[in-house]
mmCIF file of C-alpha atoms in Angstrom:
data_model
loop_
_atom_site.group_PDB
_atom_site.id
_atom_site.type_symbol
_atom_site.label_atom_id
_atom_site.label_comp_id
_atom_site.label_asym_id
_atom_site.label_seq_id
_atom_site.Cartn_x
_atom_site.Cartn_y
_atom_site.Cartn_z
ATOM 1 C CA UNK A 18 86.762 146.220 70.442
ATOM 2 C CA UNK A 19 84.590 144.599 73.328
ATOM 3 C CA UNK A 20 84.209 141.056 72.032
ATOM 4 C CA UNK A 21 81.490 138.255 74.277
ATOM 5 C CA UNK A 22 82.295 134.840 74.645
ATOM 6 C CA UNK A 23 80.194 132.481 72.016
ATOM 7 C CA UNK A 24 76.946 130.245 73.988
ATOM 8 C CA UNK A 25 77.917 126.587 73.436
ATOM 9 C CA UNK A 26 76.476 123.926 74.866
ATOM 10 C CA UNK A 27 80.149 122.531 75.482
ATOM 11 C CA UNK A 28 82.759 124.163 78.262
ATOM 12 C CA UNK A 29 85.870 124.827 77.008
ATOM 13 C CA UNK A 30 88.862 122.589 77.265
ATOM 14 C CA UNK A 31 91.266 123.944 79.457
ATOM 15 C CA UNK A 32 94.731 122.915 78.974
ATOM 16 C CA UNK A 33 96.549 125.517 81.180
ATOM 17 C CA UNK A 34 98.916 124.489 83.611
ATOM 18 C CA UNK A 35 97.609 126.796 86.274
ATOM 19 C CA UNK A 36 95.052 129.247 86.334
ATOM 20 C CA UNK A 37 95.092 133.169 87.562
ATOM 21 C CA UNK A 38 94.351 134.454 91.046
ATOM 22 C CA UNK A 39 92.925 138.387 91.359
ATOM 23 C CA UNK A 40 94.742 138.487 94.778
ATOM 24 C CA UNK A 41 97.205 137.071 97.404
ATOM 25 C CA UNK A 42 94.067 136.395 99.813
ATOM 26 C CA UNK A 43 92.387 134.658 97.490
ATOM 27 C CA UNK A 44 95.603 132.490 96.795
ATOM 28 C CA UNK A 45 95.647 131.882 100.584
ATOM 29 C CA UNK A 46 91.952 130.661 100.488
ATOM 30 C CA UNK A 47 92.441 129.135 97.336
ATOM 31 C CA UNK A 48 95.294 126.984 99.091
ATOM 32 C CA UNK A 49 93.562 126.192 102.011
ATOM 33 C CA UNK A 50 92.096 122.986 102.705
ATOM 34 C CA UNK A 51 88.639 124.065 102.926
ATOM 35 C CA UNK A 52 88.321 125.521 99.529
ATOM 36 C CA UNK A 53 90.612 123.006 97.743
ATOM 37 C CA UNK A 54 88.617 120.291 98.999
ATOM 38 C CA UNK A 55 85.096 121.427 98.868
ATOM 39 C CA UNK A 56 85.655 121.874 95.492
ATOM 40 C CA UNK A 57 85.115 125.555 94.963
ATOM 41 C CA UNK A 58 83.697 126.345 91.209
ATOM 42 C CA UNK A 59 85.506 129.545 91.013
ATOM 43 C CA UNK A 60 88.927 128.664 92.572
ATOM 44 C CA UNK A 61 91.405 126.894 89.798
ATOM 45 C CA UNK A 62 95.236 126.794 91.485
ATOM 46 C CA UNK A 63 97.213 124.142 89.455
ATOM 47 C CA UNK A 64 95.791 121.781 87.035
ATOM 48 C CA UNK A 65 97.869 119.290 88.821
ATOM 49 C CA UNK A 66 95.197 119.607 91.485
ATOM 50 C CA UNK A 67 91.845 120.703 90.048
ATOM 51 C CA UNK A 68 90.925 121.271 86.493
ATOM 52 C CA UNK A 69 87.239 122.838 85.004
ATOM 53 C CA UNK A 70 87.087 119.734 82.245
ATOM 54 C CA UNK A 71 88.181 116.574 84.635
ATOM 55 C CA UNK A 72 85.447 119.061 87.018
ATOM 56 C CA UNK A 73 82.811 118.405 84.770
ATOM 57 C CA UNK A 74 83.175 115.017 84.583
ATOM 58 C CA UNK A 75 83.404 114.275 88.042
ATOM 59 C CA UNK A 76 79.952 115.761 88.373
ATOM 60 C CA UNK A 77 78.301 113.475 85.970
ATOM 61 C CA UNK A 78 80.139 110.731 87.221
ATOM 62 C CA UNK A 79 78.138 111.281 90.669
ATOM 63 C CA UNK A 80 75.068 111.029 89.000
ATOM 64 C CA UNK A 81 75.602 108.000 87.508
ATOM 65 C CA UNK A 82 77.195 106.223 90.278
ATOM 66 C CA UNK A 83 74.955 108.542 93.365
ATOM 67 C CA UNK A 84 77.813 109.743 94.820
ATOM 68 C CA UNK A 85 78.617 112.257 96.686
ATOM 69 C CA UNK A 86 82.041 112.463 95.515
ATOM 70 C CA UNK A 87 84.135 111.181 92.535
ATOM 71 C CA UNK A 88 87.500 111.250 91.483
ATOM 72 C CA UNK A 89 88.809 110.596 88.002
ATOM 73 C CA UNK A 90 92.014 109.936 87.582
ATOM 74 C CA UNK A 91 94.669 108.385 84.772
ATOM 75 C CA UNK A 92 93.760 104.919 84.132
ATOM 76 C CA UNK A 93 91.693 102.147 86.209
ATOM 77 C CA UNK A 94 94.874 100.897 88.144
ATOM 78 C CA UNK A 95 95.749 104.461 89.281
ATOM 79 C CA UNK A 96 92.070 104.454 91.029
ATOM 80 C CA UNK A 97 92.709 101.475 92.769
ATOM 81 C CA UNK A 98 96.221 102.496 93.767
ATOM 82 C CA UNK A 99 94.649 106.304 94.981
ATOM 83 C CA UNK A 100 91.962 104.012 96.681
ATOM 84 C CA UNK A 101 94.204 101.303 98.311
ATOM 85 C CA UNK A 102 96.792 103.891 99.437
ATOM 86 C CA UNK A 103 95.056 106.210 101.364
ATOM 87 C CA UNK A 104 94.347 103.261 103.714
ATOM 88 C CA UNK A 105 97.834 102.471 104.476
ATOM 89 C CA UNK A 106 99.762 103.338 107.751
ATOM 90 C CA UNK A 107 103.546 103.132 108.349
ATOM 91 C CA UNK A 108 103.878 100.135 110.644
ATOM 92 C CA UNK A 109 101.118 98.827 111.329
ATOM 93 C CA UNK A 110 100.393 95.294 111.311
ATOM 94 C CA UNK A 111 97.234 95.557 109.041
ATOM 95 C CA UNK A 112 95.611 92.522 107.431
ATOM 96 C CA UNK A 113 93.960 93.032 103.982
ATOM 97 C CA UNK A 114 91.759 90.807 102.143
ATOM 98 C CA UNK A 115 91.765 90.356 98.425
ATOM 99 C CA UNK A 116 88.952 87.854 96.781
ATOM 100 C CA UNK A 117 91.369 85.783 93.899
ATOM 101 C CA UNK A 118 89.780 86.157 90.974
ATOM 102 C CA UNK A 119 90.198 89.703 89.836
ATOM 103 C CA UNK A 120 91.748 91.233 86.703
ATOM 104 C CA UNK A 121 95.630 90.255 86.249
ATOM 105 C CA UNK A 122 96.845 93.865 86.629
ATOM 106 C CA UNK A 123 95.406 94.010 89.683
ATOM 107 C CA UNK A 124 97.038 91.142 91.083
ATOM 108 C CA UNK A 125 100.181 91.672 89.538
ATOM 109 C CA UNK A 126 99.634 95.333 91.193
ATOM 110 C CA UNK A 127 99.169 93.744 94.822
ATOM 111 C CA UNK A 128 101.798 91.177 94.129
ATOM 112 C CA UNK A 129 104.474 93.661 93.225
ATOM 113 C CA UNK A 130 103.459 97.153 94.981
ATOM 114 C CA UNK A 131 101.688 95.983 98.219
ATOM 115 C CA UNK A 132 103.462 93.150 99.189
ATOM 116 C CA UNK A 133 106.997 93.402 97.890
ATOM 117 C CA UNK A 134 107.593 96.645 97.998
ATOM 118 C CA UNK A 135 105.367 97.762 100.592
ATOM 119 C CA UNK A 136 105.262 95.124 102.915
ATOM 120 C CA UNK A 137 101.797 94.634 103.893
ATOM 121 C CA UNK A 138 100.038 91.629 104.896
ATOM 122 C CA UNK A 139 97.852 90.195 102.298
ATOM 123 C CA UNK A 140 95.443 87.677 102.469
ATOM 124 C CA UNK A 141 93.754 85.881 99.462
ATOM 125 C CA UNK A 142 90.049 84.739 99.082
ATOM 126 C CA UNK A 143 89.688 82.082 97.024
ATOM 127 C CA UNK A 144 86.413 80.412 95.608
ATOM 128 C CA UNK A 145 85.529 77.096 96.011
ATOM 129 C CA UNK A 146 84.782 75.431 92.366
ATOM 130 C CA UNK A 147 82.988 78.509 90.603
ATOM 131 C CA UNK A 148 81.676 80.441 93.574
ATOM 132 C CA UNK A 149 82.899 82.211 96.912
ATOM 133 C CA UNK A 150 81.131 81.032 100.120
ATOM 134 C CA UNK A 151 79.573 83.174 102.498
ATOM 135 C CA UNK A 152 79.968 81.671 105.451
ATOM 136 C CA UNK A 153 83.892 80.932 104.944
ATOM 137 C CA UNK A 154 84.218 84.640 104.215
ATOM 138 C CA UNK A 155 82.875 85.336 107.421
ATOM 139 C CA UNK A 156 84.828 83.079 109.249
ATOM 140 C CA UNK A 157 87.809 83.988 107.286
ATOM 141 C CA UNK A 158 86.626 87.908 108.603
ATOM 142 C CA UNK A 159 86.969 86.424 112.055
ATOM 143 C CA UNK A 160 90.337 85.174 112.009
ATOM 144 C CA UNK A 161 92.215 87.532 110.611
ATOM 145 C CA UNK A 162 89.922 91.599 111.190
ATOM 146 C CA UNK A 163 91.334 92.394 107.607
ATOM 147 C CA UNK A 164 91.470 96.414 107.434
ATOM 148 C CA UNK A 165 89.985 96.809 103.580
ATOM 149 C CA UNK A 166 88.313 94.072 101.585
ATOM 150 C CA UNK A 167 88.514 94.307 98.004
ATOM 151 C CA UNK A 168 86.217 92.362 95.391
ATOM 152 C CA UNK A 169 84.869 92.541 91.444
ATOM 153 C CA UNK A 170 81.242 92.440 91.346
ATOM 154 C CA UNK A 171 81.561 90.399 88.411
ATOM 155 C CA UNK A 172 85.351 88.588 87.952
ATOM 156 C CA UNK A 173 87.603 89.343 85.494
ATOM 157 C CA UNK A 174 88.039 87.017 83.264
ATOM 158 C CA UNK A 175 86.194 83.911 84.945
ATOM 159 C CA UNK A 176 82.771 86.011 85.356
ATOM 160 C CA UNK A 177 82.263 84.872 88.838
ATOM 161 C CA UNK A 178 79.029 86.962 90.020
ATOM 162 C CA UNK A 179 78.733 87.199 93.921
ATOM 163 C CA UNK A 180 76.180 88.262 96.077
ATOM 164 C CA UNK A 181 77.847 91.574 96.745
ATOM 165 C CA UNK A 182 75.168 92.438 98.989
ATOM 166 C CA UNK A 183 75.619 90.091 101.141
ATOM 167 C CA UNK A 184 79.705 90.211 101.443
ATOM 168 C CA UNK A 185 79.362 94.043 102.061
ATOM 169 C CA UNK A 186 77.276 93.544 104.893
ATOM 170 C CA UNK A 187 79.464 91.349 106.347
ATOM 171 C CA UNK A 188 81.967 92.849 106.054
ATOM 172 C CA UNK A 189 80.920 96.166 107.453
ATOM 173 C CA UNK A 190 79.279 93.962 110.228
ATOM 174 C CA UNK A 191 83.229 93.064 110.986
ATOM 175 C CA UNK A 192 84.570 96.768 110.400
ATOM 176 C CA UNK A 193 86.492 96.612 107.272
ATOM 177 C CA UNK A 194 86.585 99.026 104.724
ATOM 178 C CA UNK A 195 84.990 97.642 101.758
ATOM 179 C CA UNK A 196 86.502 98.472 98.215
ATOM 180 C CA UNK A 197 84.717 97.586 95.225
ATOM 181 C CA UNK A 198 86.102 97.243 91.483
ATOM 182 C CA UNK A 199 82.355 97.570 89.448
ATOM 183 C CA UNK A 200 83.901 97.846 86.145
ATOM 184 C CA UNK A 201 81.996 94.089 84.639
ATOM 185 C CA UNK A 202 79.054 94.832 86.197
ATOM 186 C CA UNK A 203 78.770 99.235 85.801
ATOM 187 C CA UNK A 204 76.695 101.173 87.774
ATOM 188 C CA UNK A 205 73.804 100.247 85.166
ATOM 189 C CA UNK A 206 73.417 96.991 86.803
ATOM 190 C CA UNK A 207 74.370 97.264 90.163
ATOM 191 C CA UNK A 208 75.465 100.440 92.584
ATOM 192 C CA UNK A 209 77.733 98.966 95.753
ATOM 193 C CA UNK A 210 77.637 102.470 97.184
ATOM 194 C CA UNK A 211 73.743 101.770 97.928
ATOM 195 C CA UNK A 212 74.528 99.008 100.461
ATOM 196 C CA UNK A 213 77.638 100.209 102.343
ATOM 197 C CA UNK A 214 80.499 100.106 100.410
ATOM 198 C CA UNK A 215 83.197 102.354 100.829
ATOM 199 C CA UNK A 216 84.772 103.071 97.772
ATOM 200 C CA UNK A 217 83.445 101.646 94.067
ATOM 201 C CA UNK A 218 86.002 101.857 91.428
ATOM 202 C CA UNK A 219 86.159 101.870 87.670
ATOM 203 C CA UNK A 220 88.092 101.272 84.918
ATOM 204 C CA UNK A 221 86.766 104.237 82.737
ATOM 205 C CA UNK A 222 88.173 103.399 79.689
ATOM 206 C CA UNK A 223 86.237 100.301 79.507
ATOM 207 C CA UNK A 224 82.255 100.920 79.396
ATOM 208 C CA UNK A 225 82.116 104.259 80.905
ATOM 209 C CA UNK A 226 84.115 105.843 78.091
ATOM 210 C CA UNK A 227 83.166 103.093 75.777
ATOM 211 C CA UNK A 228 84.980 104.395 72.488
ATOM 212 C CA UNK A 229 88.432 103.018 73.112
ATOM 213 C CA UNK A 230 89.782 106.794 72.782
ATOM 214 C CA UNK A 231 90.960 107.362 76.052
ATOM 215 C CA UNK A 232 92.168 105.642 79.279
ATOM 216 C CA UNK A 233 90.672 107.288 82.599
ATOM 217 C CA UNK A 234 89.737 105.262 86.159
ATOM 218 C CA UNK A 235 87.103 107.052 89.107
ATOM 219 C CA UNK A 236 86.759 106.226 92.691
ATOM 220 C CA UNK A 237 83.620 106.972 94.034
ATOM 221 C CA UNK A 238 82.120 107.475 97.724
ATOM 222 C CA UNK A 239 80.504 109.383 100.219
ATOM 223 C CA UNK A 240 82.801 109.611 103.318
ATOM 224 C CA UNK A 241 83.971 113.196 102.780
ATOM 225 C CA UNK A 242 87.369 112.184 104.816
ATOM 226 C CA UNK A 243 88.015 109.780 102.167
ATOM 227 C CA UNK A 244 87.314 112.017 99.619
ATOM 228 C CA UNK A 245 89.732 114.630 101.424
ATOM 229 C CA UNK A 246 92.674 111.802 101.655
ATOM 230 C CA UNK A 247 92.184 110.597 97.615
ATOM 231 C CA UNK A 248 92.223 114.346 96.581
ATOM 232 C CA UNK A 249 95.398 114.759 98.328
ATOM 233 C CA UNK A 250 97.007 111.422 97.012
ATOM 234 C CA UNK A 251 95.925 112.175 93.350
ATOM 235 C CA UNK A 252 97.494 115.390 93.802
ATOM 236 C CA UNK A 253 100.294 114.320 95.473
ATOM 237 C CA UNK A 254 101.184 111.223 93.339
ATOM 238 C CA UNK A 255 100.067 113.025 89.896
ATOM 239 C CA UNK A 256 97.670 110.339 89.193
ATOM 240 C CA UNK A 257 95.511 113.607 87.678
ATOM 241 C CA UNK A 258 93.304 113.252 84.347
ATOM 242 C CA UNK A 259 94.105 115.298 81.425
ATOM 243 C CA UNK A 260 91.690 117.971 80.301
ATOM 244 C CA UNK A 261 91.260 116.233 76.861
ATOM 245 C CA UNK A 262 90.554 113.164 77.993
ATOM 246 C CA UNK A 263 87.878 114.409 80.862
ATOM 247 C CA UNK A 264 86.620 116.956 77.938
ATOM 248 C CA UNK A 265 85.950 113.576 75.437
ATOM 249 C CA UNK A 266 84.743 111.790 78.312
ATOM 250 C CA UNK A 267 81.644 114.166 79.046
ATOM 251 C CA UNK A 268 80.760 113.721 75.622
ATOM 252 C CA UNK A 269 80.816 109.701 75.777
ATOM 253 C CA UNK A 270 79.337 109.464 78.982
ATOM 254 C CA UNK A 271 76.085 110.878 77.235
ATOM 255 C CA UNK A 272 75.895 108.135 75.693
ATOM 256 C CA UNK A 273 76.588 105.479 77.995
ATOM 257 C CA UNK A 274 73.000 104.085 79.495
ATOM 258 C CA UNK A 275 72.160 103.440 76.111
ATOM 259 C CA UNK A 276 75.514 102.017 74.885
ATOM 260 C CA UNK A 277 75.777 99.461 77.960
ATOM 261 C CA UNK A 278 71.628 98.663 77.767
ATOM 262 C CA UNK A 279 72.287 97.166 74.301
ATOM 263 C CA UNK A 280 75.933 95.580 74.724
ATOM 264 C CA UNK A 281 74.312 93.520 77.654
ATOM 265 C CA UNK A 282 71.607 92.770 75.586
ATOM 266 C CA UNK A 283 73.568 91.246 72.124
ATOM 267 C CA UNK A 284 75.986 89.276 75.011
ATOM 268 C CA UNK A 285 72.949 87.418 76.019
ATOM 269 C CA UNK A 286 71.964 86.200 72.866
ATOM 270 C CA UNK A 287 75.230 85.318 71.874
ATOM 271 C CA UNK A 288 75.643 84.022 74.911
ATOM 272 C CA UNK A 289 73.077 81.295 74.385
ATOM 273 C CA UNK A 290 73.738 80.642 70.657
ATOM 274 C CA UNK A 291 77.175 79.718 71.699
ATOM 275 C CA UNK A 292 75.525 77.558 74.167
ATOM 276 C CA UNK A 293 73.838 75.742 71.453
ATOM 277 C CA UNK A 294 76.845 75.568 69.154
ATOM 278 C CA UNK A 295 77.872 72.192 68.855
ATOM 279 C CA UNK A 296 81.936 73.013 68.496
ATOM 280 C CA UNK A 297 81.935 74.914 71.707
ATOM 281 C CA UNK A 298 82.301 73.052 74.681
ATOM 282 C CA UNK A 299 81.549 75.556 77.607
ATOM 283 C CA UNK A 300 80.269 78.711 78.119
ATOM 284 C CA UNK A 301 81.285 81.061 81.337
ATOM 285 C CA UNK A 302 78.439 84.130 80.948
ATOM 286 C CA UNK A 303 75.985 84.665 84.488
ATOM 287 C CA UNK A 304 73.323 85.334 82.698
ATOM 288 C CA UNK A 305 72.969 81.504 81.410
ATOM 289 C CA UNK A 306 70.673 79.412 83.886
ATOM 290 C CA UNK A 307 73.452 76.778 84.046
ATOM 291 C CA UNK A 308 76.161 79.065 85.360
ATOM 292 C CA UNK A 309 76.912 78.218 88.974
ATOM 293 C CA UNK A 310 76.818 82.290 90.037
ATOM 294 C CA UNK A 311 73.430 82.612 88.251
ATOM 295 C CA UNK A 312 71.301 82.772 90.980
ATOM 296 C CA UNK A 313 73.783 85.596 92.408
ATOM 297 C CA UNK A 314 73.933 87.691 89.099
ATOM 298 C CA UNK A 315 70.016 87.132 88.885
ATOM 299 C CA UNK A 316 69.387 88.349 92.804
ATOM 300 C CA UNK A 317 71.965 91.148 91.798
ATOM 301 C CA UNK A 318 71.160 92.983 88.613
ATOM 302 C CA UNK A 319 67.205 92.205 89.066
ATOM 303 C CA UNK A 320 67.634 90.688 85.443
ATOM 304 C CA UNK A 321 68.527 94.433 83.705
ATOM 305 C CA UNK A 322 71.290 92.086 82.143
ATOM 306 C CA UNK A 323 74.885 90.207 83.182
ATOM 307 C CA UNK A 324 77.650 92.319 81.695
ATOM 308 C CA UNK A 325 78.381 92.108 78.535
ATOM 309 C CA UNK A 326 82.159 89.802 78.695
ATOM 310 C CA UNK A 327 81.615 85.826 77.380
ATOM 311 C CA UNK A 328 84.505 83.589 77.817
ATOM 312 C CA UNK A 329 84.615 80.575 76.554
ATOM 313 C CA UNK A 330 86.127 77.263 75.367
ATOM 314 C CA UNK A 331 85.711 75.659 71.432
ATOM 315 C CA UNK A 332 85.891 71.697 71.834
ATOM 316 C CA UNK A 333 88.674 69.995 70.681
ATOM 317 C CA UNK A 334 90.653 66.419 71.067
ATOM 318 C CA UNK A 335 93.679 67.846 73.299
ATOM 319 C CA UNK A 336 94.905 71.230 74.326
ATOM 320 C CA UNK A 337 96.810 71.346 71.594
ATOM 321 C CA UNK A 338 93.955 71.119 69.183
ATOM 322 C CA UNK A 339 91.647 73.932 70.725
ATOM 323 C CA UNK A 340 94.427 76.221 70.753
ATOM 324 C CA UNK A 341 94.879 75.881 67.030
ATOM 325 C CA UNK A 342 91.130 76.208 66.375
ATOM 326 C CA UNK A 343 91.268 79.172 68.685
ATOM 327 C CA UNK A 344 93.489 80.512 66.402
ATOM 328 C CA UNK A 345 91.591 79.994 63.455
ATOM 329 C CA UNK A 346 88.561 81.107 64.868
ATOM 330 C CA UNK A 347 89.877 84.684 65.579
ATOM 331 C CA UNK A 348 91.961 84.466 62.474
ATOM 332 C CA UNK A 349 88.037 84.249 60.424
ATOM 333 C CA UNK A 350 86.694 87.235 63.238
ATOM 334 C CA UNK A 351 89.279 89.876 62.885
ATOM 335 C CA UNK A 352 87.383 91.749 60.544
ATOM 336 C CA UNK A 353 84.690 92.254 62.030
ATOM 337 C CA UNK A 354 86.224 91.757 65.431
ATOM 338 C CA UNK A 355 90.002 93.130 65.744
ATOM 339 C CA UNK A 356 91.704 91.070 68.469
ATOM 340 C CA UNK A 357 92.181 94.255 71.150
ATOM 341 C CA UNK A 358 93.077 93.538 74.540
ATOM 342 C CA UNK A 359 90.113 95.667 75.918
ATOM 343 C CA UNK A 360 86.901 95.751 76.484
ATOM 344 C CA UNK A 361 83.585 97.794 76.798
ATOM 345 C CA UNK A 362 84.349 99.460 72.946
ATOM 346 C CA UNK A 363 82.139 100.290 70.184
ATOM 347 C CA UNK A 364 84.123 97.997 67.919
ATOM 348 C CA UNK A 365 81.759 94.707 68.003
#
């Protein structure tokens, strides 16, 4: 009996390992670098390579971020290792430049794969108080050429907001490739591909995904050689998406203007009641007037909102003290706010 496949609005997920070919010549095109990297809809090899769900995804990934190219792969630190390794050559004497305040995996990432076991010159950026300066950057550009530059839009966990604008044109202006990690800020607020940046990463499982139910990263860009180098490192290295995760992750990206429109939102009024609160004794959130990076966040994201991470300290007599009233302050939350170590969730 002839059966027809059911209209959903929903493609299937795909969880083979590799897909069928009608033909040897159309194995030998489907291997071929021309069809494997112009992404051909109707050529599947190896789902090691290409899969219809993580497919999917990548295209409305590109319309949220205006790419012409994105590529998802297992987790935010396996984007910025695709995106940091395809720039690496076997002895050279490369400088790279790394701004110091990004997230802890990260640095652990460049302190144990780049330099220790890979040998590569880095250099670190620091900031100066609360805030990076322009014109030591530049200099800083001068004296050393640095190959890639790589920078948070919005600092994890200090929430130091820079003028990215203004550091990717310098940089270009100097020749470096310019990697961005955009996961604080999302492509909501602010899209580094727009002025010149190279690659923009994410850490999908945080507000892209936004349910805590799977861990995914993208790079995304619109150099088509890049693209062709990532696509063969992801494939290479295995650093591929599964199917179920890309097929949940179309459905939560549906979702995800609205989700991140109102989580910016309730951080800014809790921002400032925090600010108010007599037992807390700072607040670190760029969308407060008194934050030193305010002016930056405000040029920035055009006031659509600062991210949606607080940090901050409760007042106490000694060290001692506010790390016991710490304590009991998330003790009295966890109900209503389980003590994760993530962010960008539906949980709060």
């Amino acid at each position: 009996m002839k059966t027809s496949k059911p209209k959903t609005t929903r493609i299937p997920v795909y969880r083979d390992t590799a897909f069928h070919l009608v033909d040897i010549p159309t194995m030998k095109q489907a291997f071929s670098d021309e069809l494997e990297y112009n992404r051909d809809p109707e050529l599947y090899i190896y789902s090691r390579y290409r899969n219809p769900n993580v497919a999917q995804a990548e295209t409305m990934l590109m319309d949220i971020e205006g790419s012409k190219w994105s590529i998802l792969t297992q987790s935010g630190l396996s984007a910025i290792d695709t995106a940091l390794s395809i720039f690496q050559e076997k002895g050279s004497n490369q400088n790279w430049l790394f701004f110091s305040e990004v997230y802890g995996g990260t640095n652990q990432y460049i302190d144990s794969v780049l330099i220790y076991r890979r040998g590569l010159n880095i250099h670190r950026f620091s900031p100066e108080g609360d805030a990076y300066s322009i014109e030591k950057f530049e200099q800083l550009l001068k004296d050393i050429n640095p190959k890639v530059v790589f920078f948070e839009a919005i600092s994890n966990p200090m929430l130091i907001a820079l003028d990215g604008n203004e550091f990717i044109k310098k940089a270009k202006e100097h020749g470096a490739y310019v990697i961005v990690d955009n996961t604080f800020a999302t492509p909501y607020l602010w899209k580094p591909l727009e002025v010149g940046a190279d690659i923009v990463i994410h850490s999908v499982t945080k507000y892209l995904a936004g349910h805590g139910t799977i861990s995914a990263g993208v790079l995304s860009g619109n150099d088509k050689s890049i693209e062709k180098s990532a696509l063969e490192y992801r494939k290479l290295v295995g650093h591929m998406l599964s199917p179920d995760d890309a097929a949940r992750l179309c459905e939560q990206l549906k979702t995800y203007n609205l989700r991140v429109e109102k989580q910016f939102k309730n951080a800014f009024v809790l921002a400032y009641f925090l600010n108010d609160h007599p037992r807390v004794e700072k607040v670190l959130f760029p969308g407060l007037e008194t934050h030193p990076t305010h002016f930056n966040a405000f040029k920035m994201f055009k006031g659509k909102g600062y991210g949606a991470i607080i940090t901050f300290d409760i007042a106490g007599s000694s060290f001692e003290d506010k790390q016991h009233k710490c304590s009991k302050f998330i003790r009295l939350l966890r109900d209503e706010i389980p003590l994760i170590p993530t962010l960008g969730d539906t949980e709060t």
